[in-house]
Amino acid sequence: MRFTLSKKSAVRGAVGLVAAAAVAGAVGLVGAGTASASTVTVDLKYGCSFPVIGAQTLDVKVQARLPDKLTVGKAGDPIPFTADVTVPASAASGLGLVGAKTLTGSAEAGLTAQDGNLTLPLNLPASFPNTTIPSSGTFTVHATGAAPGVGLPNAGTLKLTLGNIIEKLTPLTADNKPTGLGTFTSTCSLAQGQNPVLGQVPVSAS
C-alpha cells in the first residue's frame, strides 16, 4: 500500500496509516523514493506489565532498511522490519506456572515521523509465530511487520522515533489450548534515558 500526503491532508492521512500493531511492534518505516537503502538497528529496553508475574523489563532489537533518501510527493514500497524481543527468565517461569508451553500474539508499536513541519503519529503492526516457552531461562520472540510507503509534502529531513508498544498475547498449553490467562493485553513503555530515534532520512525536492 502507498500513500501520498498533501499539506492539508497530512494529519488526516496519518489516521489512515494507523494499523493494529502486533509487535509490535511492531515498529515500522517509511517508504523510499529510491531503491537504495541502509540497514539500521536499534536496541531498546521496555517496561511491560504482565498478569501473574507483574512488571518485567524486555530487551527489544529493531532492525529495518531505511531509504538513503526520499523525494517530495513520491511514495515508495512498504518497508519490512523485524523486532527481536528477549523475554526474561522470570516471565518464562511465571507462564509455566499456568501451564503455558508456547506463546502467540501480535503487537502495535508506536512510531513518530517528523519532517520539521509535520508530525505523523503512526501505529505499526507486527506479528510473531507460535513460540516455545522454555522450562527455564530467557527466550526470544521474533516479530515481523511492514510499514506503508508515505509521500511527504516538504523537503528537509525526516526523523523516525520509536514509541511504546501494546502487545496482545495468548499463552497456550501443550495441546494448543489457551491457559487460564486467556488472551491478555500488555502495555510496554520505553525505559527512561534512552535514545529511541530509529534514523533520519533526507527528503529532496526532486
Short mmCIF file of C-alpha atoms in Angstrom, two decimals:
data_model
loop_
_atom_site.label_atom_id
_atom_site.label_comp_id
_atom_site.label_asym_id
_atom_site.label_seq_id
_atom_site.Cartn_x
_atom_site.Cartn_y
_atom_site.Cartn_z
CA MET A 1 0.00 0.00 0.00
CA ARG A 2 1.24 3.50 -0.80
CA PHE A 3 0.19 6.93 0.41
CA THR A 4 0.91 10.45 -0.81
CA LEU A 5 0.13 13.25 1.63
CA SER A 6 -0.60 16.86 0.77
CA LYS A 7 -0.04 19.51 3.44
CA LYS A 8 -3.78 19.77 4.14
CA SER A 9 -4.37 16.05 4.24
CA ALA A 10 -1.25 15.06 6.15
CA VAL A 11 -2.86 14.71 9.54
CA ARG A 12 -5.95 13.01 8.13
CA GLY A 13 -3.71 10.72 6.11
CA ALA A 14 -1.83 9.76 9.25
CA VAL A 15 -5.04 8.37 10.67
CA GLY A 16 -5.33 6.16 7.61
CA LEU A 17 -1.85 4.80 8.26
CA VAL A 18 -2.73 3.55 11.70
CA ALA A 19 -2.67 -0.23 11.72
CA ALA A 20 -3.12 -2.68 14.53
CA ALA A 21 0.43 -3.49 15.51
CA ALA A 22 1.35 -6.85 16.61
CA VAL A 23 4.86 -6.18 17.80
CA ALA A 24 4.95 -4.66 17.78
CA GLY A 25 5.76 -3.83 17.46
CA ALA A 26 5.83 -3.53 15.99
CA VAL A 27 7.99 -0.88 14.50
CA GLY A 28 7.55 0.46 11.07
CA LEU A 29 9.21 2.56 8.50
CA VAL A 30 8.57 4.99 5.74
CA GLY A 31 8.61 4.16 2.03
CA ALA A 32 11.59 5.15 -0.06
CA GLY A 33 11.66 7.36 -3.12
CA THR A 34 14.67 5.35 -4.29
CA ALA A 35 15.64 1.69 -4.25
CA SER A 36 18.84 2.42 -2.32
CA ALA A 37 18.55 1.62 1.37
CA SER A 38 20.62 1.07 4.51
CA THR A 39 20.03 -1.33 7.39
CA VAL A 40 19.57 0.28 10.80
CA THR A 41 19.43 -1.43 14.19
CA VAL A 42 18.20 0.00 17.49
CA ASP A 43 18.38 -1.74 20.88
CA LEU A 44 15.90 -0.54 23.48
CA LYS A 45 14.55 -1.58 26.88
CA TYR A 46 10.82 -1.58 27.61
CA GLY A 47 8.97 -1.90 30.90
CA CYS A 48 5.96 -4.22 30.47
CA SER A 49 3.19 -5.33 32.79
CA PHE A 50 2.02 -8.97 32.75
CA PRO A 51 -0.59 -10.89 34.73
CA VAL A 52 0.71 -13.18 37.49
CA ILE A 53 4.34 -12.05 37.16
CA GLY A 54 3.80 -8.28 37.22
CA ALA A 55 6.25 -5.73 35.81
CA GLN A 56 9.09 -7.01 33.61
CA THR A 57 11.89 -5.41 31.58
CA LEU A 58 12.19 -6.62 27.99
CA ASP A 59 15.10 -6.05 25.61
CA VAL A 60 13.92 -5.23 22.08
CA LYS A 61 16.15 -5.15 18.99
CA VAL A 62 14.54 -3.45 15.99
CA GLN A 63 16.07 -3.81 12.54
CA ALA A 64 14.88 -2.21 9.32
CA ARG A 65 16.10 -0.92 5.97
CA LEU A 66 15.75 2.85 5.72
CA PRO A 67 15.93 4.56 2.34
CA ASP A 68 19.02 6.66 1.69
CA LYS A 69 16.71 9.49 0.62
CA LEU A 70 13.08 10.36 -0.09
CA THR A 71 11.62 12.60 -2.79
CA VAL A 72 8.80 15.05 -2.13
CA GLY A 73 5.43 13.67 -3.25
CA LYS A 74 6.75 10.24 -4.22
CA ALA A 75 5.72 7.24 -2.16
CA GLY A 76 7.80 4.09 -2.21
CA ASP A 77 7.03 0.48 -1.46
CA PRO A 78 6.23 -0.67 2.09
CA ILE A 79 9.39 -1.44 4.05
CA PRO A 80 9.65 -4.60 6.16
CA PHE A 81 11.07 -4.60 9.68
CA THR A 82 11.84 -7.12 12.40
CA ALA A 83 11.79 -6.91 16.18
CA ASP A 84 13.50 -9.47 18.40
CA VAL A 85 12.10 -9.36 21.93
CA THR A 86 14.08 -11.08 24.69
CA VAL A 87 11.69 -12.28 27.40
CA PRO A 88 13.30 -12.61 30.87
CA ALA A 89 13.58 -15.93 32.72
CA SER A 90 11.12 -14.76 35.39
CA ALA A 91 8.45 -14.33 32.72
CA ALA A 92 9.09 -17.82 31.35
CA SER A 93 8.76 -19.27 34.86
CA GLY A 94 5.55 -17.34 35.51
CA LEU A 95 3.98 -18.53 32.27
CA GLY A 96 5.00 -22.07 33.15
CA LEU A 97 3.02 -21.81 36.40
CA VAL A 98 -0.21 -21.56 34.39
CA GLY A 99 0.76 -24.45 32.12
CA ALA A 100 1.89 -22.37 29.15
CA LYS A 101 4.17 -24.16 26.70
CA THR A 102 4.02 -21.73 23.78
CA LEU A 103 3.16 -18.08 23.22
CA THR A 104 1.48 -16.45 20.25
CA GLY A 105 0.15 -12.97 19.57
CA SER A 106 0.58 -9.60 17.95
CA ALA A 107 1.68 -6.10 18.86
CA GLU A 108 1.23 -2.47 17.93
CA ALA A 109 4.29 -0.26 18.06
CA GLY A 110 4.25 3.50 18.03
CA LEU A 111 6.39 5.40 15.54
CA THR A 112 6.53 9.17 15.12
CA ALA A 113 7.59 10.59 11.75
CA GLN A 114 8.64 14.26 11.81
CA ASP A 115 9.87 16.38 8.91
CA GLY A 116 10.10 19.73 10.68
CA ASN A 117 6.63 20.86 9.57
CA LEU A 118 4.58 17.72 10.05
CA THR A 119 4.36 15.26 12.90
CA LEU A 120 2.74 11.97 11.95
CA PRO A 121 1.94 9.55 14.79
CA LEU A 122 1.86 6.07 13.30
CA ASN A 123 0.83 2.77 14.87
CA LEU A 124 2.59 -0.06 13.10
CA PRO A 125 1.69 -3.75 13.02
CA ALA A 126 3.80 -6.79 13.71
CA SER A 127 3.08 -10.43 14.44
CA PHE A 128 5.01 -13.43 15.62
CA PRO A 129 4.57 -17.18 15.22
CA ASN A 130 3.80 -19.63 17.99
CA THR A 131 6.98 -19.52 20.11
CA THR A 132 8.14 -22.21 22.53
CA ILE A 133 8.44 -21.18 26.18
CA PRO A 134 11.43 -22.89 27.82
CA SER A 135 11.16 -24.51 31.25
CA SER A 136 13.83 -22.07 32.46
CA GLY A 137 15.90 -19.19 31.16
CA THR A 138 15.16 -16.41 28.71
CA PHE A 139 13.58 -16.82 25.30
CA THR A 140 13.28 -14.67 22.19
CA VAL A 141 10.18 -13.76 20.24
CA HIS A 142 10.87 -12.83 16.60
CA ALA A 143 8.26 -10.44 15.24
CA THR A 144 7.90 -9.17 11.68
CA GLY A 145 5.89 -6.44 10.01
CA ALA A 146 5.91 -3.78 7.32
CA ALA A 147 5.32 -0.05 7.25
CA PRO A 148 3.37 1.67 4.48
CA GLY A 149 5.06 3.92 1.95
CA VAL A 150 4.44 7.62 2.56
CA GLY A 151 4.80 10.57 0.19
CA LEU A 152 5.88 13.73 2.05
CA PRO A 153 4.97 17.30 1.01
CA ASN A 154 8.12 19.06 2.27
CA ALA A 155 11.85 18.86 1.57
CA GLY A 156 14.13 18.55 4.57
CA THR A 157 14.91 15.71 6.95
CA LEU A 158 12.54 13.01 8.12
CA LYS A 159 13.19 11.76 11.66
CA LEU A 160 11.71 8.45 12.78
CA THR A 161 11.27 7.88 16.52
CA LEU A 162 10.08 4.69 18.18
CA GLY A 163 7.42 4.80 20.88
CA ASN A 164 5.54 2.49 23.22
CA ILE A 165 4.27 -0.98 22.34
CA ILE A 166 0.92 -2.62 23.03
CA GLU A 167 1.03 -6.40 22.91
CA LYS A 168 -1.87 -8.84 22.68
CA LEU A 169 -0.63 -12.22 23.87
CA THR A 170 -2.11 -15.72 24.18
CA PRO A 171 -0.19 -18.37 26.16
CA LEU A 172 -1.09 -21.89 25.01
CA THR A 173 -0.89 -25.29 26.72
CA ALA A 174 0.82 -28.38 25.31
CA ASP A 175 -2.40 -29.31 23.47
CA ASN A 176 -2.55 -25.83 21.90
CA LYS A 177 -5.38 -24.51 24.08
CA PRO A 178 -5.46 -21.17 25.92
CA THR A 179 -4.38 -21.21 29.55
CA GLY A 180 -6.44 -19.71 32.35
CA LEU A 181 -4.97 -16.32 31.41
CA GLY A 182 -6.77 -16.41 28.05
CA THR A 183 -5.66 -13.58 25.76
CA PHE A 184 -4.36 -10.53 27.61
CA THR A 185 -3.02 -7.10 26.67
CA SER A 186 0.32 -5.81 27.90
CA THR A 187 1.41 -2.20 27.58
CA CYS A 188 5.16 -1.68 27.24
CA SER A 189 6.72 1.73 27.86
CA LEU A 190 10.17 2.87 26.82
CA ALA A 191 12.58 2.90 29.75
CA GLN A 192 13.90 6.37 30.55
CA GLY A 193 17.30 7.62 29.47
CA GLN A 194 17.33 6.00 26.02
CA ASN A 195 17.59 7.37 22.50
CA PRO A 196 14.58 5.95 20.61
CA VAL A 197 15.43 7.59 17.25
CA LEU A 198 15.40 4.89 14.59
CA GLY A 199 17.03 7.10 11.98
CA GLN A 200 16.88 10.23 9.83
CA VAL A 201 16.33 10.35 6.09
CA PRO A 202 16.92 13.37 3.81
CA VAL A 203 13.88 14.44 1.75
CA SER A 204 14.76 16.17 -1.53
CA ALA A 205 12.58 18.25 -3.84
CA SER A 206 13.47 16.07 -6.83
#
